[in-house]
PDB file of C-alpha atoms in Angstrom:
ATOM      1  CA  UNK A   1      66.469  86.199 105.892  1.00  0.00           C
ATOM      2  CA  UNK A   2      66.705  82.511 105.168  1.00  0.00           C
ATOM      3  CA  UNK A   3      69.689  80.445 104.177  1.00  0.00           C
ATOM      4  CA  UNK A   4      69.593  78.590 100.884  1.00  0.00           C
ATOM      5  CA  UNK A   5      71.579  75.659  99.588  1.00  0.00           C
ATOM      6  CA  UNK A   6      74.800  76.152  97.689  1.00  0.00           C
ATOM      7  CA  UNK A   7      74.475  78.084  94.409  1.00  0.00           C
ATOM      8  CA  UNK A   8      75.425  76.545  91.059  1.00  0.00           C
ATOM      9  CA  UNK A   9      79.138  76.249  90.364  1.00  0.00           C
ATOM     10  CA  UNK A  10      79.522  79.290  88.174  1.00  0.00           C
ATOM     11  CA  UNK A  11      83.184  79.862  89.072  1.00  0.00           C
ATOM     12  CA  UNK A  12      85.568  76.939  89.535  1.00  0.00           C
ATOM     13  CA  UNK A  13      89.305  77.058  90.237  1.00  0.00           C
ATOM     14  CA  UNK A  14      92.211  75.342  91.974  1.00  0.00           C
ATOM     15  CA  UNK A  15      94.043  77.357  94.655  1.00  0.00           C
ATOM     16  CA  UNK A  16      97.862  77.482  94.815  1.00  0.00           C
ATOM     17  CA  UNK A  17     100.431  79.461  96.811  1.00  0.00           C
ATOM     18  CA  UNK A  18      97.855  80.291  99.467  1.00  0.00           C
ATOM     19  CA  UNK A  19      98.906  82.815 102.123  1.00  0.00           C
ATOM     20  CA  UNK A  20      96.724  83.344 105.210  1.00  0.00           C
ATOM     21  CA  UNK A  21      97.437  85.945 107.902  1.00  0.00           C
ATOM     22  CA  UNK A  22      94.874  85.833 110.746  1.00  0.00           C
ATOM     23  CA  UNK A  23      94.305  88.334 113.552  1.00  0.00           C
ATOM     24  CA  UNK A  24      92.238  88.206 116.720  1.00  0.00           C
ATOM     25  CA  UNK A  25      89.889  91.207 117.073  1.00  0.00           C
ATOM     26  CA  UNK A  26      87.029  92.320 119.295  1.00  0.00           C
ATOM     27  CA  UNK A  27      83.710  90.929 117.952  1.00  0.00           C
ATOM     28  CA  UNK A  28      82.031  94.356 117.955  1.00  0.00           C
ATOM     29  CA  UNK A  29      84.670  95.661 115.525  1.00  0.00           C
ATOM     30  CA  UNK A  30      83.727  93.216 112.769  1.00  0.00           C
ATOM     31  CA  UNK A  31      80.013  92.617 113.430  1.00  0.00           C
ATOM     32  CA  UNK A  32      78.978  95.717 111.371  1.00  0.00           C
ATOM     33  CA  UNK A  33      80.785  94.231 108.348  1.00  0.00           C
ATOM     34  CA  UNK A  34      78.530  91.156 108.235  1.00  0.00           C
ATOM     35  CA  UNK A  35      75.152  90.849 106.475  1.00  0.00           C
ATOM     36  CA  UNK A  36      71.911  90.019 108.249  1.00  0.00           C
ATOM     37  CA  UNK A  37      71.913  86.395 109.348  1.00  0.00           C
ATOM     38  CA  UNK A  38      75.623  86.191 110.216  1.00  0.00           C
ATOM     39  CA  UNK A  39      77.482  86.951 113.446  1.00  0.00           C
ATOM     40  CA  UNK A  40      81.220  86.806 114.217  1.00  0.00           C
ATOM     41  CA  UNK A  41      82.476  83.322 115.071  1.00  0.00           C
ATOM     42  CA  UNK A  42      84.027  83.477 118.545  1.00  0.00           C
ATOM     43  CA  UNK A  43      86.801  81.408 120.041  1.00  0.00           C
ATOM     44  CA  UNK A  44      87.322  82.074 123.745  1.00  0.00           C
ATOM     45  CA  UNK A  45      85.464  85.355 123.245  1.00  0.00           C
ATOM     46  CA  UNK A  46      87.664  86.509 120.353  1.00  0.00           C
ATOM     47  CA  UNK A  47      86.644  87.018 116.724  1.00  0.00           C
ATOM     48  CA  UNK A  48      89.074  86.593 113.826  1.00  0.00           C
ATOM     49  CA  UNK A  49      89.778  88.167 110.463  1.00  0.00           C
ATOM     50  CA  UNK A  50      92.065  86.724 107.798  1.00  0.00           C
ATOM     51  CA  UNK A  51      94.000  88.433 105.025  1.00  0.00           C
ATOM     52  CA  UNK A  52      94.352  85.900 102.216  1.00  0.00           C
ATOM     53  CA  UNK A  53      96.473  85.816  99.077  1.00  0.00           C
ATOM     54  CA  UNK A  54      96.032  82.997  96.577  1.00  0.00           C
ATOM     55  CA  UNK A  55      96.715  82.070  92.963  1.00  0.00           C
ATOM     56  CA  UNK A  56      93.700  80.583  91.201  1.00  0.00           C
ATOM     57  CA  UNK A  57      94.564  78.094  88.462  1.00  0.00           C
ATOM     58  CA  UNK A  58      92.364  76.144  86.059  1.00  0.00           C
ATOM     59  CA  UNK A  59      89.781  78.932  86.312  1.00  0.00           C
ATOM     60  CA  UNK A  60      86.478  78.193  84.582  1.00  0.00           C
ATOM     61  CA  UNK A  61      83.461  80.484  84.257  1.00  0.00           C
ATOM     62  CA  UNK A  62      80.281  78.588  83.366  1.00  0.00           C
ATOM     63  CA  UNK A  63      82.540  75.673  82.501  1.00  0.00           C
ATOM     64  CA  UNK A  64      84.576  77.691  79.985  1.00  0.00           C
ATOM     65  CA  UNK A  65      88.232  78.726  80.162  1.00  0.00           C
ATOM     66  CA  UNK A  66      88.635  82.366  79.190  1.00  0.00           C
ATOM     67  CA  UNK A  67      91.740  83.996  77.652  1.00  0.00           C
ATOM     68  CA  UNK A  68      94.363  84.899  80.241  1.00  0.00           C
ATOM     69  CA  UNK A  69      92.752  82.671  82.877  1.00  0.00           C
ATOM     70  CA  UNK A  70      95.629  80.237  83.276  1.00  0.00           C
ATOM     71  CA  UNK A  71      96.566  81.883  86.585  1.00  0.00           C
ATOM     72  CA  UNK A  72      94.511  84.544  88.373  1.00  0.00           C
ATOM     73  CA  UNK A  73      95.871  85.958  91.666  1.00  0.00           C
ATOM     74  CA  UNK A  74      93.484  87.226  94.329  1.00  0.00           C
ATOM     75  CA  UNK A  75      93.787  89.033  97.664  1.00  0.00           C
ATOM     76  CA  UNK A  76      90.858  89.218 100.076  1.00  0.00           C
ATOM     77  CA  UNK A  77      89.926  90.203 103.619  1.00  0.00           C
ATOM     78  CA  UNK A  78      87.647  87.715 105.384  1.00  0.00           C
ATOM     79  CA  UNK A  79      85.710  87.703 108.633  1.00  0.00           C
ATOM     80  CA  UNK A  80      85.218  84.338 110.306  1.00  0.00           C
ATOM     81  CA  UNK A  81      81.478  84.078 110.897  1.00  0.00           C
ATOM     82  CA  UNK A  82      78.579  81.729 111.521  1.00  0.00           C
ATOM     83  CA  UNK A  83      74.814  81.869 110.988  1.00  0.00           C
ATOM     84  CA  UNK A  84      72.741  83.236 113.857  1.00  0.00           C
ATOM     85  CA  UNK A  85      71.817  80.452 116.322  1.00  0.00           C
ATOM     86  CA  UNK A  86      73.824  77.905 114.305  1.00  0.00           C
ATOM     87  CA  UNK A  87      75.272  74.924 116.190  1.00  0.00           C
ATOM     88  CA  UNK A  88      79.018  74.530 116.683  1.00  0.00           C
ATOM     89  CA  UNK A  89      80.932  73.395 113.636  1.00  0.00           C
ATOM     90  CA  UNK A  90      79.021  75.726 111.295  1.00  0.00           C
ATOM     91  CA  UNK A  91      81.771  78.368 111.139  1.00  0.00           C
ATOM     92  CA  UNK A  92      82.764  79.836 107.800  1.00  0.00           C
ATOM     93  CA  UNK A  93      84.075  83.032 106.222  1.00  0.00           C
ATOM     94  CA  UNK A  94      82.489  86.171 104.799  1.00  0.00           C
ATOM     95  CA  UNK A  95      84.503  88.190 102.276  1.00  0.00           C
ATOM     96  CA  UNK A  96      84.579  91.867 103.246  1.00  0.00           C
ATOM     97  CA  UNK A  97      86.501  92.850 100.117  1.00  0.00           C
ATOM     98  CA  UNK A  98      88.610  91.091  97.515  1.00  0.00           C
ATOM     99  CA  UNK A  99      90.827  92.186  94.632  1.00  0.00           C
ATOM    100  CA  UNK A 100      91.507  90.345  91.367  1.00  0.00           C
ATOM    101  CA  UNK A 101      93.071  91.509  88.076  1.00  0.00           C
ATOM    102  CA  UNK A 102      90.356  89.989  85.835  1.00  0.00           C
ATOM    103  CA  UNK A 103      87.016  91.749  85.433  1.00  0.00           C
ATOM    104  CA  UNK A 104      85.134  88.558  84.510  1.00  0.00           C
ATOM    105  CA  UNK A 105      86.180  86.854  87.756  1.00  0.00           C
ATOM    106  CA  UNK A 106      85.209  89.982  89.701  1.00  0.00           C
ATOM    107  CA  UNK A 107      81.839  90.094  87.935  1.00  0.00           C
ATOM    108  CA  UNK A 108      81.106  86.455  88.711  1.00  0.00           C
ATOM    109  CA  UNK A 109      81.922  86.814  92.403  1.00  0.00           C
ATOM    110  CA  UNK A 110      80.100  90.141  92.731  1.00  0.00           C
ATOM    111  CA  UNK A 111      76.849  89.414  90.947  1.00  0.00           C
ATOM    112  CA  UNK A 112      76.500  85.675  91.489  1.00  0.00           C
ATOM    113  CA  UNK A 113      77.790  85.334  95.050  1.00  0.00           C
ATOM    114  CA  UNK A 114      77.265  88.834  96.454  1.00  0.00           C
ATOM    115  CA  UNK A 115      80.971  89.307  97.273  1.00  0.00           C
ATOM    116  CA  UNK A 116      82.659  92.711  97.240  1.00  0.00           C
ATOM    117  CA  UNK A 117      85.310  92.162  94.552  1.00  0.00           C
ATOM    118  CA  UNK A 118      87.278  94.953  92.871  1.00  0.00           C
ATOM    119  CA  UNK A 119      89.604  94.858  89.866  1.00  0.00           C
ATOM    120  CA  UNK A 120      93.213  95.854  90.579  1.00  0.00           C
ATOM    121  CA  UNK A 121      96.593  95.356  88.943  1.00  0.00           C
ATOM    122  CA  UNK A 122      98.269  92.495  90.780  1.00  0.00           C
ATOM    123  CA  UNK A 123     101.504  90.498  90.664  1.00  0.00           C
ATOM    124  CA  UNK A 124     102.249  87.311  92.642  1.00  0.00           C
ATOM    125  CA  UNK A 125     105.831  86.207  93.241  1.00  0.00           C
ATOM    126  CA  UNK A 126     107.158  82.933  94.645  1.00  0.00           C
ATOM    127  CA  UNK A 127     110.804  82.499  95.638  1.00  0.00           C
ATOM    128  CA  UNK A 128     112.302  79.218  96.753  1.00  0.00           C
ATOM    129  CA  UNK A 129     115.497  79.048  98.792  1.00  0.00           C
ATOM    130  CA  UNK A 130     117.294  76.052 100.253  1.00  0.00           C
ATOM    131  CA  UNK A 131     115.359  76.124 103.542  1.00  0.00           C
ATOM    132  CA  UNK A 132     112.484  78.544 102.898  1.00  0.00           C
ATOM    133  CA  UNK A 133     109.674  79.425 100.514  1.00  0.00           C
ATOM    134  CA  UNK A 134     108.632  83.078 100.178  1.00  0.00           C
ATOM    135  CA  UNK A 135     105.368  84.196  98.569  1.00  0.00           C
ATOM    136  CA  UNK A 136     104.512  87.841  97.851  1.00  0.00           C
ATOM    137  CA  UNK A 137     101.299  89.364  96.531  1.00  0.00           C
ATOM    138  CA  UNK A 138     101.639  92.932  95.274  1.00  0.00           C
ATOM    139  CA  UNK A 139      98.662  95.007  94.147  1.00  0.00           C
ATOM    140  CA  UNK A 140      98.025  98.610  93.186  1.00  0.00           C
ATOM    141  CA  UNK A 141      94.901 100.123  94.745  1.00  0.00           C
ATOM    142  CA  UNK A 142      93.865 103.769  94.595  1.00  0.00           C
ATOM    143  CA  UNK A 143      97.361 104.876  93.628  1.00  0.00           C
ATOM    144  CA  UNK A 144      99.144 102.995  96.409  1.00  0.00           C
ATOM    145  CA  UNK A 145     101.140  99.782  96.287  1.00  0.00           C
ATOM    146  CA  UNK A 146     100.093  97.126  98.814  1.00  0.00           C
ATOM    147  CA  UNK A 147     102.036  93.959  99.612  1.00  0.00           C
ATOM    148  CA  UNK A 148     101.497  90.727 101.492  1.00  0.00           C
ATOM    149  CA  UNK A 149     104.715  88.791 102.013  1.00  0.00           C
ATOM    150  CA  UNK A 150     105.061  85.545 103.933  1.00  0.00           C
ATOM    151  CA  UNK A 151     108.086  83.309 104.371  1.00  0.00           C
ATOM    152  CA  UNK A 152     107.702  79.724 105.514  1.00  0.00           C
ATOM    153  CA  UNK A 153     110.178  77.013 106.335  1.00  0.00           C
ATOM    154  CA  UNK A 154     110.446  74.363 103.648  1.00  0.00           C
ATOM    155  CA  UNK A 155     110.200  71.664 106.315  1.00  0.00           C
ATOM    156  CA  UNK A 156     106.456  71.227 106.714  1.00  0.00           C
ATOM    157  CA  UNK A 157     104.658  71.588 110.054  1.00  0.00           C
ATOM    158  CA  UNK A 158     101.255  69.968 110.540  1.00  0.00           C
ATOM    159  CA  UNK A 159      99.220  71.645 113.323  1.00  0.00           C
ATOM    160  CA  UNK A 160      97.939  69.420 116.117  1.00  0.00           C
ATOM    161  CA  UNK A 161      94.480  67.994 115.491  1.00  0.00           C
ATOM    162  CA  UNK A 162      92.910  70.304 118.104  1.00  0.00           C
ATOM    163  CA  UNK A 163      94.843  73.449 117.100  1.00  0.00           C
ATOM    164  CA  UNK A 164      92.899  76.610 116.313  1.00  0.00           C
ATOM    165  CA  UNK A 165      94.873  76.850 113.078  1.00  0.00           C
ATOM    166  CA  UNK A 166      92.579  74.257 111.509  1.00  0.00           C
ATOM    167  CA  UNK A 167      89.561  76.505 112.077  1.00  0.00           C
ATOM    168  CA  UNK A 168      91.345  79.507 110.574  1.00  0.00           C
ATOM    169  CA  UNK A 169      92.961  77.677 107.663  1.00  0.00           C
ATOM    170  CA  UNK A 170      90.101  75.329 106.818  1.00  0.00           C
ATOM    171  CA  UNK A 171      86.701  76.928 107.481  1.00  0.00           C
ATOM    172  CA  UNK A 172      83.705  74.670 106.916  1.00  0.00           C
ATOM    173  CA  UNK A 173      81.679  77.140 104.851  1.00  0.00           C
ATOM    174  CA  UNK A 174      82.092  80.174 102.618  1.00  0.00           C
ATOM    175  CA  UNK A 175      79.160  82.559 102.928  1.00  0.00           C
ATOM    176  CA  UNK A 176      77.710  84.919 100.348  1.00  0.00           C
ATOM    177  CA  UNK A 177      74.414  86.561  99.447  1.00  0.00           C
ATOM    178  CA  UNK A 178      72.219  86.744  96.387  1.00  0.00           C
ATOM    179  CA  UNK A 179      71.495  90.109  94.801  1.00  0.00           C
ATOM    180  CA  UNK A 180      68.207  90.015  96.714  1.00  0.00           C
ATOM    181  CA  UNK A 181      69.984  89.546 100.045  1.00  0.00           C
ATOM    182  CA  UNK A 182      69.332  85.832 100.613  1.00  0.00           C
ATOM    183  CA  UNK A 183      72.141  84.223 102.585  1.00  0.00           C
ATOM    184  CA  UNK A 184      74.084  81.548 100.687  1.00  0.00           C
ATOM    185  CA  UNK A 185      76.649  79.068 101.878  1.00  0.00           C
ATOM    186  CA  UNK A 186      78.861  76.655 100.008  1.00  0.00           C
ATOM    187  CA  UNK A 187      81.437  74.145 101.264  1.00  0.00           C
ATOM    188  CA  UNK A 188      85.012  75.386 101.531  1.00  0.00           C
ATOM    189  CA  UNK A 189      87.512  72.643 100.711  1.00  0.00           C
ATOM    190  CA  UNK A 190      91.104  73.359 101.787  1.00  0.00           C
ATOM    191  CA  UNK A 191      93.497  70.414 102.098  1.00  0.00           C
ATOM    192  CA  UNK A 192      96.574  70.656 104.307  1.00  0.00           C
ATOM    193  CA  UNK A 193      98.945  68.002 103.008  1.00  0.00           C
ATOM    194  CA  UNK A 194     102.210  66.853 104.659  1.00  0.00           C
ATOM    195  CA  UNK A 195     104.100  68.536 101.814  1.00  0.00           C
ATOM    196  CA  UNK A 196     102.593  71.967 102.459  1.00  0.00           C
ATOM    197  CA  UNK A 197     104.884  74.425 104.327  1.00  0.00           C
ATOM    198  CA  UNK A 198     102.942  75.857 107.269  1.00  0.00           C
ATOM    199  CA  UNK A 199     104.425  78.477 109.592  1.00  0.00           C
ATOM    200  CA  UNK A 200     102.345  79.477 112.624  1.00  0.00           C
ATOM    201  CA  UNK A 201     103.035  82.783 114.380  1.00  0.00           C
ATOM    202  CA  UNK A 202     100.614  84.130 116.967  1.00  0.00           C
ATOM    203  CA  UNK A 203     100.349  87.733 118.125  1.00  0.00           C
ATOM    204  CA  UNK A 204      98.337  89.495 120.781  1.00  0.00           C
ATOM    205  CA  UNK A 205      94.766  90.615 120.097  1.00  0.00           C
ATOM    206  CA  UNK A 206      94.522  93.927 118.234  1.00  0.00           C
TER     207      UNK A 206
END
């Protein structure tokens, strides 16, 4: 399987209220979730997965703004991965499964980028207090309510330049596949600005 250049920009959006919860896991637990051509990215022998909630704004499909596309929330599970025999610095993410409330967005991600995206009822909520900002993503899936809730201090914290958080929060690439199985990669642009609340909490490997 060969890697191709980035696909055309079928889906475009701006991300807001991004929530990222990352866990260290054994590489052999996530390797079966990856397509041919990708292996888990390891840091000190540990692989990582990230549960991500985000609000997509200014969504365009083929350059057009569809009805109800002013804000589209999304929740996805990612594995941090890299191409086989790739040099360092080529790490990215592979989406194991994602949920969105709009079928057109799900269709675009599923058929154009090879991502596993399902349609689910979803509600994002942002609450601002004097010292904190709380973001919640609630979705209904197979008759059960799921929630991701994160609270961060309003005073921003910028990770040190060599912190692992940069790798987890700002992967270099986002991987996908064509319907024929060809591996795709496209740049992932995530900007951490001084005004962005960032709370870092580490836990032991699961």
